[in-house]
Coordinates of C-alpha atoms in Angstrom, one line a residue:
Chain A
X1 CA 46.2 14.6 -19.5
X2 CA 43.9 15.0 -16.7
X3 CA 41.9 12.6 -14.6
X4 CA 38.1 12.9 -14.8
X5 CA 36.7 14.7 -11.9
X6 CA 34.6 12.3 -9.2
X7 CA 31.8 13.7 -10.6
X8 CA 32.1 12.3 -14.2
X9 CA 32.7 9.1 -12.8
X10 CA 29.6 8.9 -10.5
X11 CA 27.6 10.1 -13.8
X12 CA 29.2 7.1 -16.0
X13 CA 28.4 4.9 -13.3
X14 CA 24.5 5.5 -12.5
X15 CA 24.5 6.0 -17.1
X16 CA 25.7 2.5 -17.1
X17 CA 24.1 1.0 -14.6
X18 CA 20.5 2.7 -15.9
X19 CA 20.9 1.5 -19.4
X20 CA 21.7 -2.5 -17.9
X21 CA 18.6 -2.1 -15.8
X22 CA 16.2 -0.7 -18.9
X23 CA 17.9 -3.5 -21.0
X24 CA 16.7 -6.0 -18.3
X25 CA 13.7 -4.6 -18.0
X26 CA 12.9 -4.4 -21.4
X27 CA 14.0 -8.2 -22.1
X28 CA 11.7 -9.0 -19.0
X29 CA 9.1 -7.5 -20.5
X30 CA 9.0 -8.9 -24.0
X31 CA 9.0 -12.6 -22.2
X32 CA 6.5 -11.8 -19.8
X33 CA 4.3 -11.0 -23.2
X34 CA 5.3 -13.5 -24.8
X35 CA 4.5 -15.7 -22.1
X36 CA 1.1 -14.1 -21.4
X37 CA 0.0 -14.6 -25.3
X38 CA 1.0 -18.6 -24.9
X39 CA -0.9 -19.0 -21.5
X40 CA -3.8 -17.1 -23.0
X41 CA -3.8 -19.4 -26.1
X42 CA -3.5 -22.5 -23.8
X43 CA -6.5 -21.0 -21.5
X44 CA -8.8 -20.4 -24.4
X45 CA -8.3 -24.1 -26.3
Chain B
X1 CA 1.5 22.3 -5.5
X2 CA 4.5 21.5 -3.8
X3 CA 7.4 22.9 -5.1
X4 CA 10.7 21.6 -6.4
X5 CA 12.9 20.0 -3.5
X6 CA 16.2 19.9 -5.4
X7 CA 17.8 20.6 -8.6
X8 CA 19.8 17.8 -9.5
X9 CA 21.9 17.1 -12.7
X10 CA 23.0 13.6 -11.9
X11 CA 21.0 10.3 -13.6
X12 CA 18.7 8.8 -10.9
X13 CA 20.4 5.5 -9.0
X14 CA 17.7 2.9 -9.3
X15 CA 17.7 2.2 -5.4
X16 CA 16.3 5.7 -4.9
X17 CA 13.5 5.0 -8.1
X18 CA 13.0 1.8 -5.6
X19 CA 12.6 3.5 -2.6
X20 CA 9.7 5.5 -4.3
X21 CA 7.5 2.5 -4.9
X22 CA 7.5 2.1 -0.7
X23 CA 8.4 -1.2 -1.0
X24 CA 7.6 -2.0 2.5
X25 CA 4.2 -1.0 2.0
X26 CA 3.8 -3.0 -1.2
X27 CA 4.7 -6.1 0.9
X28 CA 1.2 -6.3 2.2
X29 CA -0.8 -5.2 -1.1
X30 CA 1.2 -8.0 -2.8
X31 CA 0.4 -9.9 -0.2
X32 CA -3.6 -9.0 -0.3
X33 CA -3.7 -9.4 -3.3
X34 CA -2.0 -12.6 -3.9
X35 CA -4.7 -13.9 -1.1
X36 CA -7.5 -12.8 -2.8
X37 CA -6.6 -14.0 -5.8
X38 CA -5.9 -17.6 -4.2
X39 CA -8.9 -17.5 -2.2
X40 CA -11.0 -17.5 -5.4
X41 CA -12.6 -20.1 -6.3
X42 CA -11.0 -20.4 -9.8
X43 CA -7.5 -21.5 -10.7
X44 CA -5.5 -18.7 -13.0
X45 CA -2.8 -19.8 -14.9
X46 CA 0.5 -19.6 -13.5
X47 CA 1.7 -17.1 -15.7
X48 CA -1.2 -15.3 -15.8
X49 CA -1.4 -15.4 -12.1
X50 CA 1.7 -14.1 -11.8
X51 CA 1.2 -11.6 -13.9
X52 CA -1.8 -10.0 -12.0
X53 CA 0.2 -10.1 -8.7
X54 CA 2.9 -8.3 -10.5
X55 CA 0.6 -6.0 -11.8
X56 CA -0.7 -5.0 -8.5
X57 CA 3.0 -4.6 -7.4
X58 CA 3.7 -2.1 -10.3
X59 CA 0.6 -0.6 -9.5
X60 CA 0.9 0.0 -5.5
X61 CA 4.5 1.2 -6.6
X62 CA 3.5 3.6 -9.2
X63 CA 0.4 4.9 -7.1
X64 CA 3.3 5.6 -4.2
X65 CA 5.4 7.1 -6.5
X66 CA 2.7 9.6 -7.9
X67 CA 2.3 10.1 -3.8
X68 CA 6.0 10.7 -3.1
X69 CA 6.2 13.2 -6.1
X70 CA 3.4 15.3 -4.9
X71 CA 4.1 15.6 -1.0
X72 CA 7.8 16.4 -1.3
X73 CA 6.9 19.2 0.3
X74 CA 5.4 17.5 3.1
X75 CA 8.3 14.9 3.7
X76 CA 10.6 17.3 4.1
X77 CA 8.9 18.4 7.0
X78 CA 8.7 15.1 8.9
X79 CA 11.8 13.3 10.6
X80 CA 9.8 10.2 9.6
X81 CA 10.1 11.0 5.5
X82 CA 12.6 13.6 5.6
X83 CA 15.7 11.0 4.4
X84 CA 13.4 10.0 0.8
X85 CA 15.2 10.5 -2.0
X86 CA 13.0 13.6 -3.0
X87 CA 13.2 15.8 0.2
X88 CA 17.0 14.7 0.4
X89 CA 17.7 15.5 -2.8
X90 CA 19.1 12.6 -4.3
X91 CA 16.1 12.6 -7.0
X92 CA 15.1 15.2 -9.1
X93 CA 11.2 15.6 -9.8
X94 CA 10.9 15.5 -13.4
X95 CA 12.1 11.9 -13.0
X96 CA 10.3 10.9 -10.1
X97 CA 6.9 11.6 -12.1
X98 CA 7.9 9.8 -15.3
X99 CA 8.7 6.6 -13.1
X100 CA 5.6 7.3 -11.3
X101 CA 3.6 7.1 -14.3
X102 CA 5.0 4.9 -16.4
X103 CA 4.8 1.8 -13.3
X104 CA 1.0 3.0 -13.3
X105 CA 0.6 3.4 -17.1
X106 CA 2.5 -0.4 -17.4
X107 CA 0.5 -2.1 -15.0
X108 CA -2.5 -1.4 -15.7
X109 CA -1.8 -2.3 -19.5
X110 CA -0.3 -5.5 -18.5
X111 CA -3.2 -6.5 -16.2
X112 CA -5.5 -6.0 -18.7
X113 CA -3.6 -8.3 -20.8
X114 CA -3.0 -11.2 -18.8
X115 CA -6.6 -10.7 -17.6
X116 CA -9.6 -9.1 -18.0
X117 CA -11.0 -5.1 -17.9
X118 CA -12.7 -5.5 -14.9
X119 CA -9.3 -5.9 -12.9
X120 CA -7.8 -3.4 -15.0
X121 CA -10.5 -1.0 -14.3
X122 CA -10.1 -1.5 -10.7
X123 CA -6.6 -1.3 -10.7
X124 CA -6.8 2.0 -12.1
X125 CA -9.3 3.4 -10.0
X126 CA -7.1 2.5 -7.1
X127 CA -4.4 4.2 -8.5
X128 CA -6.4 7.2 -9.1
X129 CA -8.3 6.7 -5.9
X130 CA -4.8 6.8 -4.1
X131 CA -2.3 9.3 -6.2
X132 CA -5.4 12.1 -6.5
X133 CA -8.3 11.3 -4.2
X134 CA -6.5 10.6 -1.0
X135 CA -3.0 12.5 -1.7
X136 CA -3.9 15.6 -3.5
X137 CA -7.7 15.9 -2.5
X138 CA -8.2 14.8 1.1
X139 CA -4.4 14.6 2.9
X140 CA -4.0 18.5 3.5
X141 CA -7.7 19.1 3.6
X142 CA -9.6 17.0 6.9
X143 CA -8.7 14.8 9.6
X144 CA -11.2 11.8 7.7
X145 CA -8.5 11.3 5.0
X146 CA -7.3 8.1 6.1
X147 CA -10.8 6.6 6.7
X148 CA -11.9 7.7 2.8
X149 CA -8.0 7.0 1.9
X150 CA -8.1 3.5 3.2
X151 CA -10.2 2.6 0.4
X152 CA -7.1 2.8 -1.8
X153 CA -5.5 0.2 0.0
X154 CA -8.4 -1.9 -0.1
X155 CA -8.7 -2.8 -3.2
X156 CA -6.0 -5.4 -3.7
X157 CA -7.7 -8.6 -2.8
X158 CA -10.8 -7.3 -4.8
X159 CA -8.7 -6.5 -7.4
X160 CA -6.8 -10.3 -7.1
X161 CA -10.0 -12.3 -6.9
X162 CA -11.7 -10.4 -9.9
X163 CA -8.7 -11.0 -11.8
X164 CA -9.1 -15.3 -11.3
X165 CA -12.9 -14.8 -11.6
X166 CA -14.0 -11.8 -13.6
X167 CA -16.6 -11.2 -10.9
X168 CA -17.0 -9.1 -7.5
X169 CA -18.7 -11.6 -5.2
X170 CA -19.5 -10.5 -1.1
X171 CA -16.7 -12.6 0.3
X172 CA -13.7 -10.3 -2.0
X173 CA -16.0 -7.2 -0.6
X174 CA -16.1 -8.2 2.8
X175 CA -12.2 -8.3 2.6
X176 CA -12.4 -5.2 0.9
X177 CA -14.2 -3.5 3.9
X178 CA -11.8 -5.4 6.4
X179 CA -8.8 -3.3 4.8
X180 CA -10.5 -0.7 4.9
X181 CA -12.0 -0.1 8.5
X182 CA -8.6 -1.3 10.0
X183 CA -7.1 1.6 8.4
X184 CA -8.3 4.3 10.7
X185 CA -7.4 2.5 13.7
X186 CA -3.7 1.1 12.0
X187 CA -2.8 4.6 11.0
X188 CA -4.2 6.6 14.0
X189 CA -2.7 4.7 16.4
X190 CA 0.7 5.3 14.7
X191 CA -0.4 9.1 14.3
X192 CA -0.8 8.8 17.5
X193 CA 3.0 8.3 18.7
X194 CA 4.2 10.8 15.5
X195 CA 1.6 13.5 15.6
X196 CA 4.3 16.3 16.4
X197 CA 5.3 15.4 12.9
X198 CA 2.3 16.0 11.4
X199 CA 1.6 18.8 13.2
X200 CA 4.8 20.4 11.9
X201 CA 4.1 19.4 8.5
X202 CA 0.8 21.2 8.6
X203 CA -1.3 17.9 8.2
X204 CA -4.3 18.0 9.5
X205 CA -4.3 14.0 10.8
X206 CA -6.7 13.4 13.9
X207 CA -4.6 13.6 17.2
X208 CA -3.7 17.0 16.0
X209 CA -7.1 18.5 15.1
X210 CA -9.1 16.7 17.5
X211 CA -6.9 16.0 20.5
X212 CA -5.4 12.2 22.1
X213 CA -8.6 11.2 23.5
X214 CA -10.7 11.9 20.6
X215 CA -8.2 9.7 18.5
X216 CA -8.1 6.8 21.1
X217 CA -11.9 6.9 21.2
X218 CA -12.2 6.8 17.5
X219 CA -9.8 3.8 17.1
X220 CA -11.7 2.2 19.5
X221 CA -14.9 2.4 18.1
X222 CA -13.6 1.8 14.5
X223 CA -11.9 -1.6 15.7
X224 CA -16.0 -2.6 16.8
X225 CA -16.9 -2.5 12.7
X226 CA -13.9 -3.1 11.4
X227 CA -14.2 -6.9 13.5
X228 CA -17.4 -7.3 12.1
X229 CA -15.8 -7.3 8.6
X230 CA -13.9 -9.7 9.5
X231 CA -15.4 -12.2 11.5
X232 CA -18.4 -12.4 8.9
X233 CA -17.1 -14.5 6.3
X234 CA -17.5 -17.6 8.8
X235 CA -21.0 -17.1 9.9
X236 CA -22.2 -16.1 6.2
X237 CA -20.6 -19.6 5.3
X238 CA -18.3 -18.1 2.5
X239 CA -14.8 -19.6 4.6
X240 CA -14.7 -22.5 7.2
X241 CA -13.6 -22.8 10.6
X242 CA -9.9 -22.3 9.9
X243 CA -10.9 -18.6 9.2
X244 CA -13.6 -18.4 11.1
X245 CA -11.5 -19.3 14.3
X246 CA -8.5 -17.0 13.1
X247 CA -10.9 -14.2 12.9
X248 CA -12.1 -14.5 15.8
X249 CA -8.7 -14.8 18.3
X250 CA -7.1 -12.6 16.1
X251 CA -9.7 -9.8 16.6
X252 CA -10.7 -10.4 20.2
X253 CA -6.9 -9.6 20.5
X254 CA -7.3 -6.2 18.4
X255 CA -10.1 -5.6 20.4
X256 CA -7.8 -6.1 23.8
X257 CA -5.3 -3.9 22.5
X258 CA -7.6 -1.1 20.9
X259 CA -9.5 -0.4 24.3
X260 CA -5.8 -0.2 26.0
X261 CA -5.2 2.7 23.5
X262 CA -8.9 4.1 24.4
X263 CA -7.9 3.7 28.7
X264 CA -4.5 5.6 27.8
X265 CA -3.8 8.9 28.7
X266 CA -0.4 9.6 28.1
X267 CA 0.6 12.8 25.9
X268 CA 4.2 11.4 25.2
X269 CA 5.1 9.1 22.8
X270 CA 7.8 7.8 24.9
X271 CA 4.6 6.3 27.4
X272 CA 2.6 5.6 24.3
X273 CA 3.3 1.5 24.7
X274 CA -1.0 0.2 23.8
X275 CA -0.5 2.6 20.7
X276 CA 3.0 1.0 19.8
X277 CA 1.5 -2.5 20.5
X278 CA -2.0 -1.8 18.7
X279 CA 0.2 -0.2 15.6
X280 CA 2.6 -3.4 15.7
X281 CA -0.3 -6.2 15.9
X282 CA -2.5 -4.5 13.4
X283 CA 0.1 -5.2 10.2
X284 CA 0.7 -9.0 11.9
X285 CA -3.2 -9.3 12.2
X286 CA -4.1 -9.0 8.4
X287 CA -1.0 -11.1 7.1
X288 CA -2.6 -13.5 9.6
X289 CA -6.2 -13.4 8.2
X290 CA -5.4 -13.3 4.8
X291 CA -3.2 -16.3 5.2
X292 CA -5.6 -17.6 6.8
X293 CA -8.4 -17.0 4.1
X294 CA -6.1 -18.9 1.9
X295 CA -5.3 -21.8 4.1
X296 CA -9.4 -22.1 4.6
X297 CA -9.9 -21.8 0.9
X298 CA -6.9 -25.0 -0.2
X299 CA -7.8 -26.8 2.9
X300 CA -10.9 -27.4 1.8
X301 CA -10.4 -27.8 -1.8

């Protein structure tokens, strides 16, 4: 059996380390919303 | 249109998405905007606070993305740009311009959110005013681009005091024209020191259409308004003394250094000191006033 090429390995790489980063994001951005609904509710009582 | 730097089949690495936002740029529209929204005279939420400064962050970034995408071509051209991630090829296009627009698209939908549609409004305009007016209307076209461009990056402390108040009121417009009349004299100066690189990309900045001493007289005689702007909150009684007293040194300083630039007349960049000083002192000058716009403003709460 072979050994993937460096190439393959620098595509894994960036693949993982893009689909942590949009998780993050993604998980930032639902809090952030969340967090902008309750400080809008607190504003406007 | 520019065309396609590089054909690239490998996913993007987020440091060159980063390097697309200009992060060192964004430093001082965060930090413009953060003043003007601290300056106001109403207290945000913290979160919501937050949220507009991020906002303008995302915004700057996406607006210098949308720029990067479209001049390429341009910063390929220039020993200054030619290491970005699109002219070096690390970045394909397609994916520069879905970042671009999505960090637009996202803040101004957030902003909107956390606070109200005037500071959305104006956000967008000054991503539109920057990606399309400035880059892909006036850049390649006449030597005025940066006086009209500046306007795009003089909207942040509008932008951060309408999101606290929901109001444009003089003292966020005075700020507004402070921004933008130090912009011909921030970015001809450095123009000044760089122009073989504009003049090798084809872009028609001053120094290179209208000669050294046209520049150096132009940055002088901007710097005469452009003190105005800022040394007119004080008298009009819209900041106090700590301001007032800032603006004044601060500018009598720029005004020292701009009429060295306007007595030089060296043609190479290596004896081009008053422009490297006057380029150097102009960034340290507005983080200086807008802090001190703050510090006036909580001082005297």
């Amino acid at each position: 059996m072979s050994s993937p090429r460096p190439e393959d390995e620098i595509v894994r790489s960036r693949q993982k380390s893009a689909s942590r980063i949009t998780a993050v994001l993604l998980i930032a951005f639902v809090i952030l919303t969340f967090a902008i609904t309750i400080a809008k509710l607190t504003v406007n009582q | 249109m520019p065309s396609a730097s590089a054909t690239l089949h490998l996913p993007a690495d987020w440091r060159d998405l980063f390097a697309l936002t200009k992060p060192r740029v964004m430093t001082l529209v965060v930090f413009t905007g953060l003043c003007g929204l601290l300056a106001a005279p109403v207290t945000l939420h913290p979160v919501l606070a937050f949220t507009a400064v991020l906002c303008i962050a995302l915004g700057a970034g996406g607006a210098a993305a949308l720029n990067m995408w479209y001049e390429a071509d341009l910063d390929a051209k220039m020993r200054r740009t030619e290491k970005r991630p699109l002219p070096a090829g690390r970045l394909d296009r397609q994916t520069a311009l879905h970042f671009a627009i999505g960090l637009s698209a996202m803040s101004v939908i957030l902003m909107d959110l956390a606070t109200n549609h005037l500071a959305a409004g104006i956000l967008l305009f000054s991503i539109f005013f920057y990606a399309v007016i400035y880059t892909v209307w006036l850049k390649r076209r006449t030597p005025q681009n940066i006086v009209i461009g500046g306007a795009a990056g003089a909207f942040p402390p509008l932008i951060g005091w309408v999101a606290a108040t929901g109001r444009v009121e003089l003292l966020p417009v005075l700020l507004f024209g402070l921004i933008f009349l130090w912009t011909p004299p921030h970015f001809w100066a450095l123009s000044l020191f760089v122009r073989t690189d504009y003049a090798k990309a084809g872009v028609p900045m001053l120094p290179v259409v209208a000669g050294l001493d046209h520049t150096r007289l132009q940055v002088f005689l901007y710097t005469l308004p452009m003190v105005a702007a800022a040394v007119a909150p004080w008298p009009l009684a819209l900041t106090g003394a700590i301001y007032g007293v800032t603006a004044a040194v601060g500018s009598a300083v720029f005004l020292v250094l701009a009429i060295a630039v306007w007595r030089n007349r060296a043609t190479e960049p290596a004896d081009m000191k008053p422009e490297k000083q006057l380029f150097a002192y102009s960034i340290a000058y507005l983080f200086i006033l807008f802090g001190a716009v703050v510090a006036d403003r909580w001082w005297f709460l």
